[in-house]
Short mmCIF file of C-alpha atoms in Angstrom, two decimals:
data_model
loop_
_atom_site.label_atom_id
_atom_site.label_comp_id
_atom_site.label_asym_id
_atom_site.label_seq_id
_atom_site.Cartn_x
_atom_site.Cartn_y
_atom_site.Cartn_z
CA UNK A 524 153.48 79.94 22.72
CA UNK A 525 151.36 76.97 23.81
CA UNK A 526 148.22 78.38 22.19
CA UNK A 527 150.11 79.21 18.99
CA UNK A 528 151.38 75.63 18.66
CA UNK A 529 147.87 74.28 19.32
CA UNK A 530 146.34 76.57 16.72
CA UNK A 531 149.02 75.71 14.14
CA UNK A 532 148.35 71.99 14.61
CA UNK A 533 144.63 72.54 14.10
CA UNK A 534 145.32 74.87 11.16
CA UNK A 535 147.42 72.26 9.34
CA UNK A 536 144.86 69.55 10.10
CA UNK A 537 142.07 71.73 8.74
CA UNK A 538 144.18 72.53 5.65
CA UNK A 539 144.60 68.79 4.98
CA UNK A 540 140.82 68.38 5.19
CA UNK A 541 140.45 71.30 2.76
CA UNK A 542 142.75 69.73 0.15
CA UNK A 543 141.22 66.33 0.75
CA UNK A 544 137.86 67.86 -0.15
CA UNK A 545 139.21 69.60 -3.29
CA UNK A 546 142.74 68.44 -4.20
CA UNK A 547 143.19 71.04 -6.95
CA UNK A 548 144.02 74.56 -5.76
CA UNK A 549 141.51 77.26 -6.57
CA UNK A 550 140.49 80.75 -5.52
CA UNK A 551 138.21 79.38 -2.81
CA UNK A 552 141.18 77.55 -1.26
CA UNK A 553 143.12 80.77 -1.08
CA UNK A 554 140.18 82.71 0.38
CA UNK A 555 139.57 80.02 3.00
CA UNK A 556 143.26 79.95 3.99
CA UNK A 557 143.39 83.75 4.21
CA UNK A 558 140.22 83.80 6.27
CA UNK A 559 141.68 81.19 8.65
CA UNK A 560 144.96 83.09 9.01
CA UNK A 561 143.14 86.37 9.68
CA UNK A 562 140.93 84.56 12.20
CA UNK A 563 143.99 83.17 14.04
CA UNK A 564 145.77 86.53 14.10
CA UNK A 565 142.78 88.53 15.35
CA UNK A 566 141.80 85.94 17.95
CA UNK A 567 145.38 85.87 19.28
CA UNK A 568 145.45 89.68 19.35
CA UNK A 569 142.17 89.89 21.27
CA UNK A 570 142.92 87.13 23.75
CA UNK A 571 146.67 86.63 23.79
CA UNK A 572 146.71 85.25 27.36
CA UNK A 573 143.65 83.06 26.81
CA UNK A 574 141.53 84.74 29.45
CA UNK A 575 137.87 84.01 29.91
CA UNK A 576 135.59 86.01 27.63
CA UNK A 577 134.08 88.16 30.43
CA UNK A 578 137.54 89.06 31.70
CA UNK A 579 138.47 90.79 28.45
CA UNK A 580 137.91 94.49 27.71
CA UNK A 581 134.66 95.30 25.92
CA UNK A 582 136.31 96.10 22.51
CA UNK A 583 138.15 92.76 22.55
CA UNK A 584 134.97 90.91 23.48
CA UNK A 585 133.08 92.50 20.60
CA UNK A 586 135.85 91.84 18.06
CA UNK A 587 136.30 88.25 19.21
CA UNK A 588 132.56 87.57 19.06
CA UNK A 589 132.40 89.14 15.62
CA UNK A 590 135.23 86.86 14.38
CA UNK A 591 133.45 83.77 15.71
CA UNK A 592 130.16 84.72 14.08
CA UNK A 593 131.95 85.59 10.82
CA UNK A 594 133.73 82.21 10.58
CA UNK A 595 130.52 80.37 11.48
CA UNK A 596 128.63 82.33 8.82
CA UNK A 597 131.31 81.70 6.17
CA UNK A 598 131.26 77.98 6.99
CA UNK A 599 127.54 77.91 6.27
CA UNK A 600 128.07 79.93 3.09
CA UNK A 601 130.72 77.59 1.63
CA UNK A 602 132.17 74.23 2.74
CA UNK A 603 135.78 75.45 2.20
CA UNK A 604 135.44 77.70 5.22
CA UNK A 605 133.82 74.86 7.19
CA UNK A 606 137.13 72.96 7.08
CA UNK A 607 138.49 75.47 9.61
CA UNK A 608 135.67 75.06 12.13
CA UNK A 609 138.09 73.31 14.57
CA UNK A 610 139.80 76.71 15.01
CA UNK A 611 136.44 78.23 15.95
CA UNK A 612 135.74 75.36 18.34
CA UNK A 613 139.17 75.78 19.97
CA UNK A 614 138.71 79.53 20.41
CA UNK A 615 135.29 79.09 22.00
CA UNK A 616 136.53 76.30 24.29
CA UNK A 617 139.47 78.40 25.51
CA UNK A 618 137.47 81.60 26.02
CA UNK A 619 134.25 80.13 27.44
CA UNK A 620 135.54 76.95 29.17
CA UNK A 621 132.06 75.53 29.26
CA UNK A 622 130.48 72.37 27.90
CA UNK A 623 128.05 74.60 26.02
CA UNK A 624 130.60 74.83 23.19
CA UNK A 625 129.62 71.23 22.31
CA UNK A 626 126.54 72.79 20.74
CA UNK A 627 128.89 73.59 17.84
CA UNK A 628 129.08 69.88 16.88
CA UNK A 629 126.19 69.98 14.33
CA UNK A 630 127.81 72.92 12.50
CA UNK A 631 130.16 70.75 10.30
CA UNK A 632 127.18 68.72 9.09
CA UNK A 633 125.33 71.93 8.18
CA UNK A 634 128.40 73.27 6.40
CA UNK A 635 128.97 70.11 4.33
CA UNK A 636 125.37 69.49 3.24
CA UNK A 637 125.44 67.73 -0.11
CA UNK A 638 129.13 66.86 0.24
CA UNK A 639 130.62 63.39 0.84
CA UNK A 640 129.86 62.09 4.34
CA UNK A 641 133.49 61.57 5.48
CA UNK A 642 134.16 65.36 5.30
CA UNK A 643 132.00 66.50 8.27
CA UNK A 644 133.25 63.53 10.26
CA UNK A 645 136.86 64.48 9.48
CA UNK A 646 136.21 68.02 10.68
CA UNK A 647 134.37 66.70 13.71
CA UNK A 648 137.33 64.43 14.46
CA UNK A 649 139.52 67.55 14.73
CA UNK A 650 137.13 68.86 17.39
CA UNK A 651 138.50 66.23 19.78
CA UNK A 652 142.14 67.44 19.82
CA UNK A 653 140.81 71.00 19.86
CA UNK A 654 138.88 70.21 23.07
CA UNK A 655 141.91 68.48 24.61
CA UNK A 656 144.24 71.33 23.60
CA UNK A 657 141.86 73.92 25.02
CA UNK A 658 141.59 72.15 28.38
CA UNK A 659 145.32 71.62 28.60
CA UNK A 660 146.07 75.22 27.66
CA UNK A 661 143.52 76.61 30.11
CA UNK A 662 145.02 74.58 32.98
CA UNK A 663 148.57 75.50 31.99
CA UNK A 664 147.79 79.20 31.82
CA UNK A 665 145.95 79.04 35.13
CA UNK A 666 149.00 77.45 36.71
CA UNK A 667 151.20 80.15 35.18
CA UNK A 668 148.96 82.88 36.62
CA UNK A 669 149.09 81.24 40.05
CA UNK A 670 152.87 80.97 39.76
CA UNK A 671 153.17 84.67 38.85
CA UNK A 672 150.86 85.60 41.72
CA UNK A 673 152.88 83.45 44.12
CA UNK A 674 156.13 84.94 42.83
CA UNK A 675 154.82 88.49 43.14
CA UNK A 676 153.51 87.79 46.64
CA UNK A 677 156.83 86.25 47.59
CA UNK A 678 158.75 89.24 46.22
CA UNK A 679 156.44 91.67 48.00
CA UNK A 680 156.77 89.74 51.24
CA UNK A 681 160.55 89.67 50.86
CA UNK A 682 160.68 93.42 50.27
CA UNK A 683 158.39 93.99 53.25
CA UNK A 684 160.60 91.75 55.38
CA UNK A 685 163.72 93.62 54.28
CA UNK A 686 162.08 96.93 55.15
CA UNK A 687 161.03 95.62 58.56
CA UNK A 688 164.55 94.32 59.19
CA UNK A 689 165.97 97.69 58.16
CA UNK A 690 163.56 99.50 60.50
CA UNK A 691 164.41 97.09 63.30
CA UNK A 692 168.13 97.66 62.83
CA UNK A 693 167.63 101.42 62.76
CA UNK A 694 165.50 101.20 65.90
CA UNK A 695 168.13 99.08 67.63
CA UNK A 696 170.86 101.52 66.62
CA UNK A 697 168.77 104.40 67.91
CA UNK A 698 168.12 102.62 71.21
CA UNK A 699 171.83 101.84 71.55
CA UNK A 700 172.62 105.47 70.82
CA UNK A 701 170.10 106.65 73.44
CA UNK A 702 171.48 104.14 75.97
CA UNK A 703 175.00 105.38 75.26
CA UNK A 704 173.93 108.99 75.79
CA UNK A 705 172.19 108.09 79.05
CA UNK A 706 175.28 106.27 80.26
CA UNK A 707 177.44 109.28 79.41
CA UNK A 708 175.03 111.49 81.29
CA UNK A 709 175.15 109.15 84.29
CA UNK A 710 178.96 109.12 84.27
CA UNK A 711 179.08 112.91 84.03
CA UNK A 712 176.66 113.19 86.93
CA UNK A 713 178.66 110.71 89.03
CA UNK A 714 181.90 112.57 88.37
CA UNK A 715 180.27 115.90 89.16
CA UNK A 716 178.56 114.70 92.34
CA UNK A 717 181.43 112.60 93.73
CA UNK A 718 184.81 113.46 92.28
CA UNK A 719 183.96 117.14 91.81
CA UNK A 720 182.75 117.54 95.38
CA UNK A 721 185.76 115.76 96.81
CA UNK A 722 188.12 117.92 94.79
CA UNK A 723 186.27 121.05 95.95
CA UNK A 724 186.63 119.93 99.56
CA UNK A 725 190.31 119.17 99.02
CA UNK A 726 190.89 122.63 97.57
CA UNK A 727 189.20 124.22 100.57
CA UNK A 728 191.21 122.07 102.98
CA UNK A 729 194.52 122.87 101.29
CA UNK A 730 193.63 126.56 101.31
CA UNK A 731 192.80 126.39 105.00
CA UNK A 732 196.10 124.62 105.74
CA UNK A 733 198.02 127.27 103.80
CA UNK A 734 196.25 130.00 105.77
CA UNK A 735 197.07 128.58 109.22
CA UNK A 736 200.50 127.27 108.32
CA UNK A 737 203.34 128.91 110.37
CA UNK A 738 206.23 127.02 108.81
CA UNK A 739 207.96 128.85 105.99
CA UNK A 740 209.25 125.66 104.36
CA UNK A 741 205.63 124.34 104.00
CA UNK A 742 204.20 127.44 102.32
CA UNK A 743 205.33 126.64 98.74
CA UNK A 744 204.35 122.93 98.84
CA UNK A 745 200.87 123.88 100.09
CA UNK A 746 200.48 126.48 97.34
CA UNK A 747 201.60 123.93 94.74
CA UNK A 748 199.10 121.43 96.16
CA UNK A 749 196.28 123.95 95.92
CA UNK A 750 197.25 124.82 92.32
CA UNK A 751 197.37 121.13 91.36
CA UNK A 752 193.95 120.47 92.88
CA UNK A 753 192.52 123.53 91.10
CA UNK A 754 193.97 122.30 87.81
CA UNK A 755 192.44 118.86 88.42
CA UNK A 756 189.12 120.50 89.22
CA UNK A 757 189.20 122.46 85.95
CA UNK A 758 190.03 119.29 84.00
CA UNK A 759 187.17 117.38 85.66
CA UNK A 760 184.79 120.28 84.97
CA UNK A 761 185.73 120.30 81.28
CA UNK A 762 185.31 116.54 81.03
CA UNK A 763 181.91 116.67 82.72
CA UNK A 764 180.71 119.43 80.42
CA UNK A 765 181.99 117.52 77.39
CA UNK A 766 180.19 114.33 78.46
CA UNK A 767 177.02 116.24 79.25
CA UNK A 768 177.04 118.01 75.88
CA UNK A 769 177.48 114.71 74.03
CA UNK A 770 174.79 112.99 76.11
CA UNK A 771 171.98 115.26 74.94
CA UNK A 772 169.78 113.70 72.27
CA UNK A 773 168.12 116.56 70.41
CA UNK A 774 165.19 114.54 69.05
CA UNK A 775 164.33 113.08 72.46
CA UNK A 776 164.62 116.48 74.13
CA UNK A 777 162.34 118.17 71.58
CA UNK A 778 159.90 115.26 71.73
CA UNK A 779 159.64 115.63 75.51
CA UNK A 780 158.99 119.35 75.15
CA UNK A 781 156.29 118.73 72.53
CA UNK A 782 154.65 116.04 74.66
CA UNK A 783 154.72 118.30 77.71
CA UNK A 784 152.51 121.03 76.24
CA UNK A 785 148.97 120.22 77.35
CA UNK A 786 145.80 121.08 75.46
CA UNK A 787 147.54 121.36 72.10
CA UNK A 788 147.97 118.98 69.20
CA UNK A 789 151.73 119.05 68.77
CA UNK A 790 153.49 117.49 65.78
CA UNK A 791 157.23 116.99 65.37
CA UNK A 792 159.10 116.49 62.11
CA UNK A 793 162.72 115.58 62.78
CA UNK A 794 165.11 115.19 59.86
CA UNK A 795 168.57 115.71 61.28
CA UNK A 796 171.69 113.60 61.66
CA UNK A 797 172.77 111.92 64.84
CA UNK A 798 175.71 114.23 65.50
CA UNK A 799 174.66 117.86 65.99
CA UNK A 800 177.02 120.41 67.58
CA UNK A 801 176.25 121.11 71.24
CA UNK A 802 175.73 124.88 70.75
CA UNK A 803 173.12 124.17 68.08
CA UNK A 804 171.40 121.65 70.36
CA UNK A 805 171.18 124.12 73.26
CA UNK A 806 170.00 126.89 70.94
CA UNK A 807 167.21 124.82 69.40
CA UNK A 808 166.07 123.38 72.72
CA UNK A 809 165.89 126.80 74.38
CA UNK A 810 164.04 128.33 71.40
CA UNK A 811 161.48 125.51 71.26
CA UNK A 812 160.99 125.72 75.03
CA UNK A 813 160.45 129.49 74.89
CA UNK A 814 158.18 129.28 71.82
CA UNK A 815 155.97 126.59 73.37
CA UNK A 816 155.78 128.56 76.62
CA UNK A 817 154.74 131.71 74.74
CA UNK A 818 152.13 129.78 72.77
CA UNK A 819 150.63 128.36 75.96
CA UNK A 820 150.53 131.78 77.66
CA UNK A 821 149.58 134.18 74.87
CA UNK A 822 148.05 132.32 71.92
CA UNK A 823 144.61 130.84 71.34
CA UNK A 824 146.14 128.18 69.06
CA UNK A 825 145.08 124.54 69.08
CA UNK A 826 147.91 123.10 66.99
CA UNK A 827 151.67 123.50 67.14
CA UNK A 828 154.12 122.12 64.61
CA UNK A 829 157.87 121.78 65.14
CA UNK A 830 160.15 121.05 62.18
CA UNK A 831 163.89 120.42 62.45
CA UNK A 832 165.87 119.76 59.29
CA UNK A 833 169.51 119.37 58.47
CA UNK A 834 170.67 120.64 55.08
CA UNK A 835 174.14 120.34 53.55
CA UNK A 836 175.06 123.86 54.63
CA UNK A 837 172.72 124.75 57.50
CA UNK A 838 170.49 123.61 60.36
CA UNK A 839 166.87 124.74 60.24
CA UNK A 840 164.16 125.07 62.89
CA UNK A 841 160.53 126.12 62.43
CA UNK A 842 157.96 126.45 65.23
CA UNK A 843 154.46 127.45 64.15
CA UNK A 844 151.02 127.57 65.75
CA UNK A 845 147.59 128.24 64.24
CA UNK A 846 146.58 131.06 66.58
CA UNK A 847 143.97 133.41 65.12
CA UNK A 848 144.92 136.40 67.24
CA UNK A 849 148.33 136.81 65.59
CA UNK A 850 147.24 140.04 63.93
CA UNK A 851 146.78 141.59 67.38
CA UNK A 852 149.45 139.91 69.42
CA UNK A 853 152.19 137.47 68.55
CA UNK A 854 153.39 134.53 70.61
CA UNK A 855 155.64 136.66 72.81
CA UNK A 856 152.91 139.06 73.86
CA UNK A 857 153.98 142.06 71.72
CA UNK A 858 152.03 143.82 69.03
CA UNK A 859 152.99 143.45 65.40
CA UNK A 860 153.63 147.15 65.11
CA UNK A 861 156.17 146.81 67.91
CA UNK A 862 158.18 143.85 66.58
CA UNK A 863 161.27 146.05 66.52
CA UNK A 864 161.09 146.26 70.31
CA UNK A 865 160.39 142.64 71.32
CA UNK A 866 160.03 141.18 74.75
CA UNK A 867 162.73 139.39 76.71
CA UNK A 868 161.86 135.94 75.28
CA UNK A 869 162.16 136.99 71.64
CA UNK A 870 165.29 139.03 72.41
CA UNK A 871 166.97 136.04 74.08
CA UNK A 872 166.13 133.75 71.13
CA UNK A 873 167.42 136.30 68.64
CA UNK A 874 170.63 136.74 70.66
CA UNK A 875 171.28 132.99 70.81
CA UNK A 876 170.90 132.66 67.05
CA UNK A 877 173.05 135.74 66.42
CA UNK A 878 175.87 134.23 68.51
CA UNK A 879 175.88 131.26 66.12
CA UNK A 880 175.88 133.52 63.03
CA UNK A 881 172.36 132.36 62.20
CA UNK A 882 169.17 133.96 60.90
CA UNK A 883 166.13 134.53 63.12
CA UNK A 884 162.79 135.66 61.70
CA UNK A 885 159.17 135.89 62.83
CA UNK A 886 156.03 135.53 60.72
CA UNK A 887 152.44 136.21 61.78
CA UNK A 888 150.61 135.13 58.64
CA UNK A 889 148.16 132.33 59.41
CA UNK A 890 149.48 131.99 62.95
CA UNK A 891 152.68 132.76 64.79
CA UNK A 892 155.84 131.27 63.31
CA UNK A 893 159.49 131.33 64.34
CA UNK A 894 162.07 130.47 61.71
CA UNK A 895 165.72 129.79 62.58
CA UNK A 896 168.58 129.00 60.25
CA UNK A 897 172.10 128.29 61.55
CA UNK A 898 175.02 127.65 59.17
CA UNK A 899 176.94 124.43 59.55
CA UNK A 900 180.63 124.56 60.29
CA UNK A 901 182.74 123.26 57.39
CA UNK A 902 183.94 119.70 57.90
CA UNK A 903 187.65 119.43 58.38
#
């Protein structure tokens, strides 16, 4: 918008010079005006943001240079076109931003040879506002570019900061979750080691008292005491198992198993929710443990990948190595022709998955792979 207003001011000033030179309208006036309008339109199209000439694409540079040469040539061909030389001077000053454009000063005198002397000076006088407008526009556009760059950098930094804050919150939540699970595990262990042992001793003591008791009126109270202690023991056992099941973090457990296999490049992809049913946790942990053990004992693999994913209707586990001897022997030490009669490790994994109504499959193409899919229980 700034460049358009500058060019319109120079265009109207040049038009006044044109009609001052020849007050009566003629065909040459119309041709000069059309040439000036076309020049303004094409120059704005080629360099709408007033960039430096060498920053423009090659087609724009060629077209812009051609327009400058054309207007300069027309000004030498007829003085009517020379009235619009301030537009040429402005375009060169904006695009080149160099004092070398002052070499254009003699051009009005060459265009108005044989014409009254005030005409070239009037055109030359318009060069001054054209130079001022060009400098002002160049500085303004440079400030606008810096502002856009600063705004983009600020937005990018803000987005990066938001992402870091989000990651930090997620990390804190994960650490809190792990700390909670560890505390549950500690409580379960304390109950098992202390309360459970004391209840076991109390049950034994009450049983011993009932066995040596000779008083008939004490027999029933001692039996009731033993039953109550046994019931308390069962309740404590259930609570301990419940706490222990909830205290297992599947991702941490699988990560420890992957880190514990030496001499292999193990990768883990974990994409599951925080709350996974305990039977699924135990199933996946035992399968990964058995698969990694078989890989270490029977495979010549160098890489092992473990992928756990949670889908809307199922839990999925994939354990794969890049062993090259899979065509002769799979990860459990059995031949491919004898997959129907697997070893104890494969049989145990298959049985665990079957108990959860899941799917267990083995692939030996490009390495040994175990694939497990367990359906999710519908949410109540």
